[in-house]
mmCIF file of C-alpha atoms in Angstrom:
data_model
loop_
_atom_site.group_PDB
_atom_site.id
_atom_site.type_symbol
_atom_site.label_atom_id
_atom_site.label_comp_id
_atom_site.label_asym_id
_atom_site.label_seq_id
_atom_site.Cartn_x
_atom_site.Cartn_y
_atom_site.Cartn_z
ATOM 1 C CA MET A 1 0.000 0.000 0.000
ATOM 2 C CA PRO A 2 1.866 3.123 -1.194
ATOM 3 C CA PHE A 3 0.591 6.227 0.619
ATOM 4 C CA LEU A 4 0.658 6.359 4.408
ATOM 5 C CA SER A 5 0.257 10.094 4.953
ATOM 6 C CA LEU A 6 0.581 13.482 3.308
ATOM 7 C CA SER A 7 2.004 16.677 4.795
ATOM 8 C CA VAL A 8 1.453 20.105 3.257
ATOM 9 C CA VAL A 9 2.658 23.619 4.026
ATOM 10 C CA ASN A 10 1.121 26.689 2.326
ATOM 11 C CA PHE A 11 -0.419 24.523 -0.401
ATOM 12 C CA ARG A 12 -3.517 26.032 -2.065
ATOM 13 C CA ASN A 13 -6.232 26.668 0.525
ATOM 14 C CA LEU A 14 -5.473 23.562 2.595
ATOM 15 C CA ASP A 15 -5.502 24.285 6.304
ATOM 16 C CA PHE A 16 -3.873 21.244 7.896
ATOM 17 C CA ASP A 17 -0.370 19.910 8.422
ATOM 18 C CA THR A 18 -0.821 16.167 7.897
ATOM 19 C CA ILE A 19 -3.542 13.797 6.770
ATOM 20 C CA ASN A 20 -3.424 10.032 7.305
ATOM 21 C CA LEU A 21 -3.958 8.264 3.971
ATOM 22 C CA LEU A 22 -3.660 4.720 5.223
ATOM 23 C CA GLY A 23 -6.530 2.874 3.552
ATOM 24 C CA LYS A 24 -7.324 0.882 0.430
ATOM 25 C CA GLU A 25 -10.009 3.356 -0.637
ATOM 26 C CA VAL A 26 -10.144 6.930 0.642
ATOM 27 C CA TYR A 27 -13.087 9.240 -0.129
ATOM 28 C CA PHE A 28 -12.925 13.021 0.250
ATOM 29 C CA VAL A 29 -16.456 14.419 0.600
ATOM 30 C CA GLY A 30 -17.359 18.109 0.555
ATOM 31 C CA GLU A 31 -18.962 20.962 -1.325
ATOM 32 C CA ASN A 32 -17.207 22.599 -4.270
ATOM 33 C CA GLY A 33 -14.336 24.902 -3.377
ATOM 34 C CA GLN A 34 -13.590 23.315 0.002
ATOM 35 C CA GLY A 35 -10.273 21.685 -0.948
ATOM 36 C CA LYS A 36 -11.067 18.132 -2.117
ATOM 37 C CA SER A 37 -9.285 18.486 -5.446
ATOM 38 C CA ASN A 38 -6.414 20.304 -3.758
ATOM 39 C CA ILE A 39 -5.682 17.186 -1.712
ATOM 40 C CA LEU A 40 -5.596 15.066 -4.868
ATOM 41 C CA GLU A 41 -3.330 17.667 -6.441
ATOM 42 C CA ALA A 42 -0.941 17.406 -3.472
ATOM 43 C CA ILE A 43 -0.932 13.601 -3.728
ATOM 44 C CA TYR A 44 -0.191 13.898 -7.444
ATOM 45 C CA MET A 45 2.543 16.438 -6.656
ATOM 46 C CA SER A 46 4.247 14.005 -4.285
ATOM 47 C CA SER A 47 4.153 11.376 -7.029
ATOM 48 C CA TYR A 48 5.293 13.351 -10.090
ATOM 49 C CA ALA A 49 6.651 16.599 -8.568
ATOM 50 C CA SER A 50 4.238 18.576 -10.735
ATOM 51 C CA SER A 51 0.629 19.731 -10.657
ATOM 52 C CA PHE A 52 -2.106 18.378 -12.932
ATOM 53 C CA ARG A 53 -3.911 21.726 -12.776
ATOM 54 C CA THR A 54 -1.302 24.376 -13.600
ATOM 55 C CA ARG A 55 2.261 24.935 -14.750
ATOM 56 C CA ASN A 56 2.491 28.158 -12.795
ATOM 57 C CA GLU A 57 4.016 27.279 -9.427
ATOM 58 C CA ASN A 58 2.881 30.569 -7.917
ATOM 59 C CA GLU A 59 -0.755 29.560 -8.415
ATOM 60 C CA ILE A 60 -0.211 26.643 -6.033
ATOM 61 C CA ILE A 61 1.035 28.761 -3.148
ATOM 62 C CA LYS A 62 -1.484 29.692 -0.465
ATOM 63 C CA ASP A 63 -2.519 33.352 -0.492
ATOM 64 C CA GLY A 64 -0.246 35.525 1.613
ATOM 65 C CA TYR A 65 2.786 33.226 1.373
ATOM 66 C CA ASP A 66 5.729 32.897 -1.012
ATOM 67 C CA SER A 67 6.532 29.173 -0.860
ATOM 68 C CA TYR A 68 4.959 25.738 -0.504
ATOM 69 C CA CYS A 69 6.059 22.263 0.543
ATOM 70 C CA VAL A 70 4.504 18.817 0.033
ATOM 71 C CA LYS A 71 5.692 15.555 1.567
ATOM 72 C CA GLY A 72 4.348 12.155 0.634
ATOM 73 C CA PHE A 73 5.081 9.246 2.958
ATOM 74 C CA PHE A 74 4.634 5.877 1.303
ATOM 75 C CA LYS A 75 5.401 2.206 1.806
ATOM 76 C CA GLU A 76 7.768 0.782 -0.778
ATOM 77 C CA ASN A 77 7.706 -2.642 0.845
ATOM 78 C CA ASN A 78 6.916 -4.166 4.229
ATOM 79 C CA GLU A 79 10.227 -3.030 5.665
ATOM 80 C CA LYS A 80 10.786 0.411 4.180
ATOM 81 C CA THR A 81 8.965 3.734 4.286
ATOM 82 C CA ASP A 82 10.067 6.362 1.771
ATOM 83 C CA ILE A 83 9.516 10.111 1.619
ATOM 84 C CA ILE A 84 9.190 12.327 -1.424
ATOM 85 C CA LYS A 85 9.414 16.031 -0.701
ATOM 86 C CA VAL A 86 8.640 18.797 -3.192
ATOM 87 C CA SER A 87 9.264 22.385 -2.153
ATOM 88 C CA TYR A 88 9.137 25.669 -4.008
ATOM 89 C CA SER A 89 10.552 29.010 -2.910
ATOM 90 C CA LYS A 90 12.021 32.053 -4.653
ATOM 91 C CA SER A 91 11.257 30.647 -8.113
ATOM 92 C CA LYS A 92 13.160 27.451 -7.391
ATOM 93 C CA LYS A 93 11.737 23.947 -7.044
ATOM 94 C CA VAL A 94 13.587 21.312 -5.021
ATOM 95 C CA ILE A 95 12.705 17.605 -5.225
ATOM 96 C CA GLU A 96 14.011 15.140 -2.667
ATOM 97 C CA LYS A 97 13.632 11.431 -2.090
ATOM 98 C CA ASN A 98 14.688 10.240 1.356
ATOM 99 C CA ASN A 99 16.532 13.529 1.951
ATOM 100 C CA LYS A 100 18.543 13.262 -1.286
ATOM 101 C CA LYS A 101 17.980 15.839 -4.014
ATOM 102 C CA ILE A 102 16.686 14.636 -7.359
ATOM 103 C CA LYS A 103 17.890 16.535 -10.411
ATOM 104 C CA ASP A 104 15.353 15.191 -12.886
ATOM 105 C CA ARG A 105 11.684 14.344 -12.332
ATOM 106 C CA LYS A 106 12.136 11.185 -14.383
ATOM 107 C CA GLU A 107 13.952 9.712 -11.386
ATOM 108 C CA LEU A 108 10.527 9.457 -9.752
ATOM 109 C CA LEU A 109 9.180 7.137 -12.457
ATOM 110 C CA ASN A 110 7.617 4.029 -10.928
ATOM 111 C CA THR A 111 8.034 5.391 -7.388
ATOM 112 C CA ILE A 112 4.340 6.090 -6.830
ATOM 113 C CA PRO A 113 2.571 5.455 -10.161
ATOM 114 C CA CYS A 114 -0.622 7.532 -10.025
ATOM 115 C CA VAL A 115 -3.290 7.440 -12.720
ATOM 116 C CA LEU A 116 -5.452 10.554 -12.613
ATOM 117 C CA PHE A 117 -9.112 10.675 -13.669
ATOM 118 C CA CYS A 118 -10.433 14.235 -13.873
ATOM 119 C CA HIS A 119 -12.938 16.451 -15.683
ATOM 120 C CA ASP A 120 -10.293 17.812 -18.068
ATOM 121 C CA ASP A 121 -9.814 14.307 -19.468
ATOM 122 C CA LEU A 122 -12.736 15.086 -21.771
ATOM 123 C CA ASP A 123 -10.125 16.943 -23.855
ATOM 124 C CA PHE A 124 -8.730 13.548 -24.854
ATOM 125 C CA ALA A 125 -11.959 12.981 -26.762
ATOM 126 C CA VAL A 126 -13.000 16.451 -27.970
ATOM 127 C CA GLY A 127 -9.835 18.540 -27.593
ATOM 128 C CA GLU A 128 -7.006 19.324 -29.976
ATOM 129 C CA PRO A 129 -4.756 16.498 -31.320
ATOM 130 C CA GLU A 130 -2.043 17.689 -28.940
ATOM 131 C CA ARG A 131 -4.082 16.420 -25.984
ATOM 132 C CA ARG A 132 -4.287 12.857 -27.350
ATOM 133 C CA ARG A 133 -0.572 12.876 -28.155
ATOM 134 C CA PHE A 134 0.022 14.009 -24.577
ATOM 135 C CA PHE A 135 -2.037 11.093 -23.250
ATOM 136 C CA ILE A 136 -0.103 8.459 -25.212
ATOM 137 C CA ASP A 137 3.238 10.080 -24.339
ATOM 138 C CA GLN A 138 2.257 10.182 -20.670
ATOM 139 C CA SER A 139 1.231 6.516 -20.762
ATOM 140 C CA LEU A 140 4.586 5.497 -22.220
ATOM 141 C CA SER A 141 6.601 7.782 -19.959
ATOM 142 C CA MET A 142 5.059 6.236 -16.841
ATOM 143 C CA TYR A 143 7.290 3.192 -17.220
ATOM 144 C CA ASP A 144 9.709 3.792 -20.112
ATOM 145 C CA GLU A 145 12.538 6.149 -19.187
ATOM 146 C CA LYS A 146 14.150 5.705 -22.619
ATOM 147 C CA TYR A 147 10.983 6.919 -24.327
ATOM 148 C CA LEU A 148 10.961 10.014 -22.151
ATOM 149 C CA ASP A 149 14.581 10.693 -23.100
ATOM 150 C CA THR A 150 13.778 10.248 -26.793
ATOM 151 C CA LEU A 151 10.799 12.574 -26.531
ATOM 152 C CA ARG A 152 12.916 15.231 -24.860
ATOM 153 C CA LYS A 153 15.655 14.942 -27.502
ATOM 154 C CA TYR A 154 13.103 15.233 -30.290
ATOM 155 C CA ARG A 155 11.540 18.334 -28.757
ATOM 156 C CA HIS A 156 14.961 19.933 -28.283
ATOM 157 C CA ILE A 157 15.928 19.309 -31.912
ATOM 158 C CA LEU A 158 12.525 20.504 -33.118
ATOM 159 C CA LYS A 159 12.817 23.700 -31.081
ATOM 160 C CA SER A 160 16.252 24.427 -32.558
ATOM 161 C CA ARG A 161 15.082 23.726 -36.111
ATOM 162 C CA ASN A 162 12.022 25.962 -35.688
ATOM 163 C CA SER A 163 14.166 28.703 -34.205
ATOM 164 C CA ILE A 164 16.416 28.712 -37.297
ATOM 165 C CA ILE A 165 13.389 28.785 -39.612
ATOM 166 C CA LYS A 166 11.926 31.787 -37.765
ATOM 167 C CA GLU A 167 15.248 33.637 -37.594
ATOM 168 C CA GLN A 168 15.778 33.227 -41.332
ATOM 169 C CA SER A 169 12.250 34.427 -41.980
ATOM 170 C CA LEU A 170 12.829 37.580 -39.925
ATOM 171 C CA ARG A 171 16.125 38.256 -41.652
ATOM 172 C CA LYS A 172 14.696 37.304 -45.057
ATOM 173 C CA GLU A 173 17.434 34.715 -45.456
ATOM 174 C CA ASN A 174 17.159 31.343 -47.163
ATOM 175 C CA ASN A 175 19.892 29.018 -45.898
ATOM 176 C CA ARG A 176 18.315 25.684 -46.774
ATOM 177 C CA GLU A 177 21.397 23.657 -45.892
ATOM 178 C CA LEU A 178 21.462 24.951 -42.307
ATOM 179 C CA ILE A 179 17.841 23.959 -41.675
ATOM 180 C CA GLU A 180 18.272 20.544 -43.271
ATOM 181 C CA LEU A 181 21.249 19.789 -41.030
ATOM 182 C CA TYR A 182 18.683 19.045 -38.325
ATOM 183 C CA ASN A 183 16.789 16.487 -40.419
ATOM 184 C CA PRO A 184 18.799 13.302 -39.647
ATOM 185 C CA SER A 185 18.648 13.652 -35.848
ATOM 186 C CA LEU A 186 15.006 14.801 -35.948
ATOM 187 C CA ILE A 187 14.086 11.803 -38.085
ATOM 188 C CA ARG A 188 16.038 9.316 -35.979
ATOM 189 C CA GLU A 189 14.319 10.316 -32.742
ATOM 190 C CA GLY A 190 10.977 10.799 -34.484
ATOM 191 C CA ILE A 191 10.913 7.280 -35.935
ATOM 192 C CA SER A 192 11.507 5.865 -32.465
ATOM 193 C CA ILE A 193 8.600 7.918 -31.079
ATOM 194 C CA GLN A 194 6.243 6.803 -33.825
ATOM 195 C CA LYS A 195 7.114 3.116 -33.348
ATOM 196 C CA LYS A 196 6.443 3.295 -29.608
ATOM 197 C CA ARG A 197 3.189 5.211 -30.095
ATOM 198 C CA LYS A 198 1.955 2.700 -32.652
ATOM 199 C CA GLN A 199 2.744 -0.237 -30.366
ATOM 200 C CA ALA A 200 1.055 1.440 -27.393
ATOM 201 C CA ILE A 201 -2.119 2.235 -29.343
ATOM 202 C CA CYS A 202 -2.342 -1.371 -30.547
ATOM 203 C CA GLN A 203 -2.205 -2.524 -26.937
ATOM 204 C CA PHE A 204 -4.701 0.132 -25.813
ATOM 205 C CA ASN A 205 -7.196 -1.026 -28.439
ATOM 206 C CA ARG A 206 -7.071 -4.559 -27.079
ATOM 207 C CA ILE A 207 -8.235 -3.185 -23.716
ATOM 208 C CA PHE A 208 -10.290 -0.109 -24.637
ATOM 209 C CA GLY A 209 -12.769 -1.560 -27.132
ATOM 210 C CA LYS A 210 -13.909 -4.390 -24.871
ATOM 211 C CA ILE A 211 -14.481 -2.130 -21.861
ATOM 212 C CA TYR A 212 -16.306 0.466 -23.969
ATOM 213 C CA CYS A 213 -18.642 -2.214 -25.303
ATOM 214 C CA ASP A 214 -19.226 -3.654 -21.812
ATOM 215 C CA VAL A 215 -20.223 -0.227 -20.460
ATOM 216 C CA THR A 216 -22.175 1.227 -23.403
ATOM 217 C CA GLY A 217 -23.144 -1.702 -25.594
ATOM 218 C CA ILE A 218 -21.423 0.018 -28.538
ATOM 219 C CA ASP A 219 -18.926 -2.278 -30.228
ATOM 220 C CA ASN A 220 -15.900 -1.735 -32.492
ATOM 221 C CA VAL A 221 -14.856 1.609 -30.975
ATOM 222 C CA SER A 222 -11.082 2.003 -31.068
ATOM 223 C CA LEU A 223 -8.178 4.409 -31.441
ATOM 224 C CA MET A 224 -6.645 5.021 -34.844
ATOM 225 C CA TYR A 225 -3.060 6.238 -35.175
ATOM 226 C CA ASP A 226 -2.445 8.595 -38.090
ATOM 227 C CA PRO A 227 1.295 9.422 -38.114
ATOM 228 C CA SER A 228 2.503 12.588 -39.798
ATOM 229 C CA TRP A 229 5.260 10.635 -41.559
ATOM 230 C CA LYS A 230 3.540 7.881 -43.529
ATOM 231 C CA MET A 231 6.813 6.200 -44.470
ATOM 232 C CA ILE A 232 9.173 4.425 -42.037
ATOM 233 C CA ASP A 233 12.502 4.464 -43.903
ATOM 234 C CA GLU A 234 14.871 7.231 -42.769
ATOM 235 C CA ASN A 235 15.992 8.061 -46.309
ATOM 236 C CA GLU A 236 12.404 8.280 -47.558
ATOM 237 C CA ILE A 237 11.455 10.550 -44.682
ATOM 238 C CA ASN A 238 14.496 12.731 -45.333
ATOM 239 C CA ASP A 239 13.522 13.054 -49.010
ATOM 240 C CA PHE A 240 10.003 13.952 -47.883
ATOM 241 C CA MET A 241 11.287 16.631 -45.484
ATOM 242 C CA ILE A 242 13.449 18.109 -48.241
ATOM 243 C CA GLN A 243 10.414 18.236 -50.526
ATOM 244 C CA LYS A 244 8.424 20.003 -47.807
ATOM 245 C CA TYR A 245 11.080 22.629 -47.144
ATOM 246 C CA ASP A 246 9.013 25.350 -48.838
ATOM 247 C CA THR A 247 5.995 24.438 -46.715
ATOM 248 C CA ASP A 248 8.093 24.857 -43.560
ATOM 249 C CA ARG A 249 9.237 28.246 -44.815
ATOM 250 C CA ILE A 250 5.697 29.393 -45.582
ATOM 251 C CA MET A 251 4.283 28.103 -42.272
ATOM 252 C CA ASN A 252 7.310 29.403 -40.374
ATOM 253 C CA THR A 253 7.666 26.095 -38.512
ATOM 254 C CA THR A 254 8.449 22.402 -39.002
ATOM 255 C CA PHE A 255 5.124 21.266 -40.375
ATOM 256 C CA TYR A 256 5.667 17.488 -40.404
ATOM 257 C CA GLY A 257 6.804 15.005 -37.771
ATOM 258 C CA PRO A 258 5.528 13.209 -34.641
ATOM 259 C CA HIS A 259 4.544 16.569 -33.121
ATOM 260 C CA ARG A 260 1.826 16.586 -35.818
ATOM 261 C CA ASP A 261 0.640 12.992 -35.352
ATOM 262 C CA LYS A 262 -3.106 12.468 -35.033
ATOM 263 C CA ILE A 263 -4.887 9.969 -32.813
ATOM 264 C CA LYS A 264 -8.603 9.536 -33.404
ATOM 265 C CA PHE A 265 -11.530 7.645 -31.913
ATOM 266 C CA VAL A 266 -13.173 5.580 -34.643
ATOM 267 C CA ARG A 267 -15.922 3.015 -34.953
ATOM 268 C CA ASN A 268 -15.604 0.562 -37.804
ATOM 269 C CA LYS A 269 -12.795 2.846 -39.066
ATOM 270 C CA GLN A 270 -15.168 5.843 -39.294
ATOM 271 C CA PRO A 271 -14.894 8.964 -37.071
ATOM 272 C CA PHE A 272 -16.763 8.325 -33.826
ATOM 273 C CA ILE A 273 -16.540 11.443 -31.650
ATOM 274 C CA PRO A 274 -18.278 13.940 -34.037
ATOM 275 C CA THR A 275 -21.528 11.930 -33.911
ATOM 276 C CA ALA A 276 -21.203 10.636 -30.340
ATOM 277 C CA SER A 277 -23.378 11.977 -27.531
ATOM 278 C CA THR A 278 -21.908 13.991 -24.661
ATOM 279 C CA GLY A 279 -22.145 10.915 -22.423
ATOM 280 C CA GLN A 280 -20.408 8.709 -24.986
ATOM 281 C CA ARG A 281 -17.614 11.252 -25.331
ATOM 282 C CA ARG A 282 -17.212 11.464 -21.551
ATOM 283 C CA LEU A 283 -17.037 7.668 -21.335
ATOM 284 C CA SER A 284 -14.448 7.565 -24.126
ATOM 285 C CA ALA A 285 -12.088 9.675 -22.033
ATOM 286 C CA LEU A 286 -12.900 7.869 -18.782
ATOM 287 C CA ILE A 287 -12.354 4.410 -20.260
ATOM 288 C CA LEU A 288 -9.132 5.629 -21.849
ATOM 289 C CA ARG A 289 -7.832 6.236 -18.316
ATOM 290 C CA ILE A 290 -8.936 2.756 -17.244
ATOM 291 C CA ALA A 291 -7.006 1.356 -20.210
ATOM 292 C CA GLN A 292 -3.970 3.404 -19.169
ATOM 293 C CA ALA A 293 -3.998 1.911 -15.669
ATOM 294 C CA THR A 294 -4.590 -1.605 -17.002
ATOM 295 C CA TYR A 295 -1.811 -1.255 -19.576
ATOM 296 C CA TYR A 296 0.617 0.007 -16.930
ATOM 297 C CA THR A 297 -0.026 -3.033 -14.748
ATOM 298 C CA GLU A 298 0.366 -5.432 -17.672
ATOM 299 C CA ILE A 299 3.732 -3.923 -18.601
ATOM 300 C CA THR A 300 5.203 -3.446 -15.122
ATOM 301 C CA GLU A 301 3.287 -5.993 -13.013
ATOM 302 C CA LYS A 302 2.722 -3.139 -10.545
ATOM 303 C CA LYS A 303 -0.649 -1.829 -9.423
ATOM 304 C CA PRO A 304 -1.168 1.945 -9.689
ATOM 305 C CA VAL A 305 -2.745 4.447 -7.330
ATOM 306 C CA LEU A 306 -5.990 5.841 -8.777
ATOM 307 C CA LEU A 307 -6.922 9.502 -8.276
ATOM 308 C CA MET A 308 -10.540 10.160 -9.239
ATOM 309 C CA ASP A 309 -11.586 13.811 -9.134
ATOM 310 C CA ASP A 310 -15.368 14.272 -9.542
ATOM 311 C CA VAL A 311 -15.432 11.889 -12.510
ATOM 312 C CA PHE A 312 -18.814 10.281 -11.806
ATOM 313 C CA LEU A 313 -20.935 13.457 -11.664
ATOM 314 C CA GLU A 314 -22.156 13.324 -15.256
ATOM 315 C CA LEU A 315 -22.790 9.568 -15.382
ATOM 316 C CA ASP A 316 -26.102 7.904 -14.613
ATOM 317 C CA PRO A 317 -26.139 5.424 -11.681
ATOM 318 C CA ASP A 318 -25.905 2.322 -13.886
ATOM 319 C CA LYS A 319 -22.880 3.670 -15.773
ATOM 320 C CA ARG A 320 -21.189 4.626 -12.503
ATOM 321 C CA GLU A 321 -21.522 1.140 -11.089
ATOM 322 C CA LYS A 322 -20.335 -0.457 -14.326
ATOM 323 C CA ILE A 323 -17.274 1.789 -14.455
ATOM 324 C CA ILE A 324 -16.391 1.039 -10.834
ATOM 325 C CA SER A 325 -16.804 -2.698 -11.400
ATOM 326 C CA LEU A 326 -14.439 -2.522 -14.385
ATOM 327 C CA LEU A 327 -11.659 -0.555 -12.686
ATOM 328 C CA PRO A 328 -8.316 -2.368 -12.828
ATOM 329 C CA GLU A 329 -6.593 -3.627 -9.711
ATOM 330 C CA TYR A 330 -5.084 -0.818 -7.684
ATOM 331 C CA ASP A 331 -2.962 -0.361 -4.588
ATOM 332 C CA GLN A 332 -5.075 2.573 -3.444
ATOM 333 C CA MET A 333 -7.893 4.706 -4.757
ATOM 334 C CA PHE A 334 -8.609 8.315 -3.766
ATOM 335 C CA CYS A 335 -11.962 9.782 -4.833
ATOM 336 C CA THR A 336 -13.720 13.125 -4.399
ATOM 337 C CA PHE A 337 -17.485 13.364 -4.001
ATOM 338 C CA LEU A 338 -20.116 16.022 -3.362
ATOM 339 C CA PRO A 339 -22.212 15.402 -0.215
ATOM 340 C CA GLY A 340 -25.312 14.538 -2.243
ATOM 341 C CA GLU A 341 -23.661 11.840 -4.340
ATOM 342 C CA PRO A 342 -24.516 8.191 -3.562
ATOM 343 C CA TYR A 343 -20.954 7.288 -2.648
ATOM 344 C CA ASN A 344 -22.253 4.884 0.006
ATOM 345 C CA ARG A 345 -23.088 2.503 -2.851
ATOM 346 C CA TYR A 346 -19.422 2.176 -3.757
ATOM 347 C CA MET A 347 -17.997 1.880 -0.250
ATOM 348 C CA LYS A 348 -16.245 -1.218 0.995
ATOM 349 C CA SER A 349 -15.411 -2.324 4.502
ATOM 350 C CA THR A 350 -11.926 -0.865 3.997
ATOM 351 C CA THR A 351 -13.124 2.557 2.760
ATOM 352 C CA LYS A 352 -12.061 5.594 4.755
ATOM 353 C CA ILE A 353 -14.068 8.839 4.527
ATOM 354 C CA PHE A 354 -12.841 12.375 5.170
ATOM 355 C CA ASN A 355 -15.261 15.295 5.181
ATOM 356 C CA ILE A 356 -13.519 18.378 3.749
ATOM 357 C CA ASN A 357 -14.585 21.865 4.779
ATOM 358 C CA LYS A 358 -12.662 25.128 4.313
ATOM 359 C CA GLY A 359 -9.405 23.301 3.687
ATOM 360 C CA LYS A 360 -9.666 21.145 6.789
ATOM 361 C CA TRP A 361 -10.495 17.461 7.123
ATOM 362 C CA TYR A 362 -12.792 15.693 9.545
ATOM 363 C CA GLU A 363 -13.340 11.958 9.948
#
């Protein structure tokens, strides 16, 4: 069981020092704006050293203060308790594990693998292609450090290539050779990204379609991967990039590559989301998260921690119970509920309930 307790200092509007998280299922119950989601955010922070709600660290700090600190205490095994500490002060973030500083957040991979379910997940169904690429990249990065390194290298090369294109445009220069110097390294890392994404989506489809049919009765719904580079040979891709040089110049950016890949929901190979109902779209995103957790366990043989932030509000009672019955195995599950929700239906003998009011918790 990973999380034992959580300590926070000057984090959002939370008004407590420590909360005991020891329990298989933990429910946070309270009205909107009382701090339920903030607790999930702090748990997520102690897992990934980042927020799922903002990239602006100053937005996390409690009003009237200039720093915050989060500590997650968790059980790695029966004999060892570990601590992850994330602190931010004077525009500097410090991450520590067992009192030793961590230079790169990737060092936390697999420490406390959290899978987050939240309202913004709807973007995976109806949002821009970037959001679906983010989901697949996140799924791979949860367990594959090499993929994360490749993704970072690709983005660095892409940024440099785009910078040269923009500089030449401003100066009204046309140094084709300089821009094309970046092609080989961009292509090498990009091919690796596309291979991993394709493999992951194949595995997701094996899980996703069955669950979607079980919950909705709609069969043959799947994800379709539409890579920006249709060819897989490095030389062919390089020839293609050379041919598209003028397009890059006109668009003032690198217009082709994995950063332009598309991932779509389809049914019988036809677009699904445009004609789907709001409920079907919501379920598409929700079941995608279930597939992510299931896939992680299959690959790593580890059970994740599930963070579920008001994800059942828009589902009818039957759909809620089906979703809960189809959740993958987990080490712990943290859920937020409004007082009027029928969370008693989902409780188990091991469930622990905290009532949250004005940033404080009450058992």
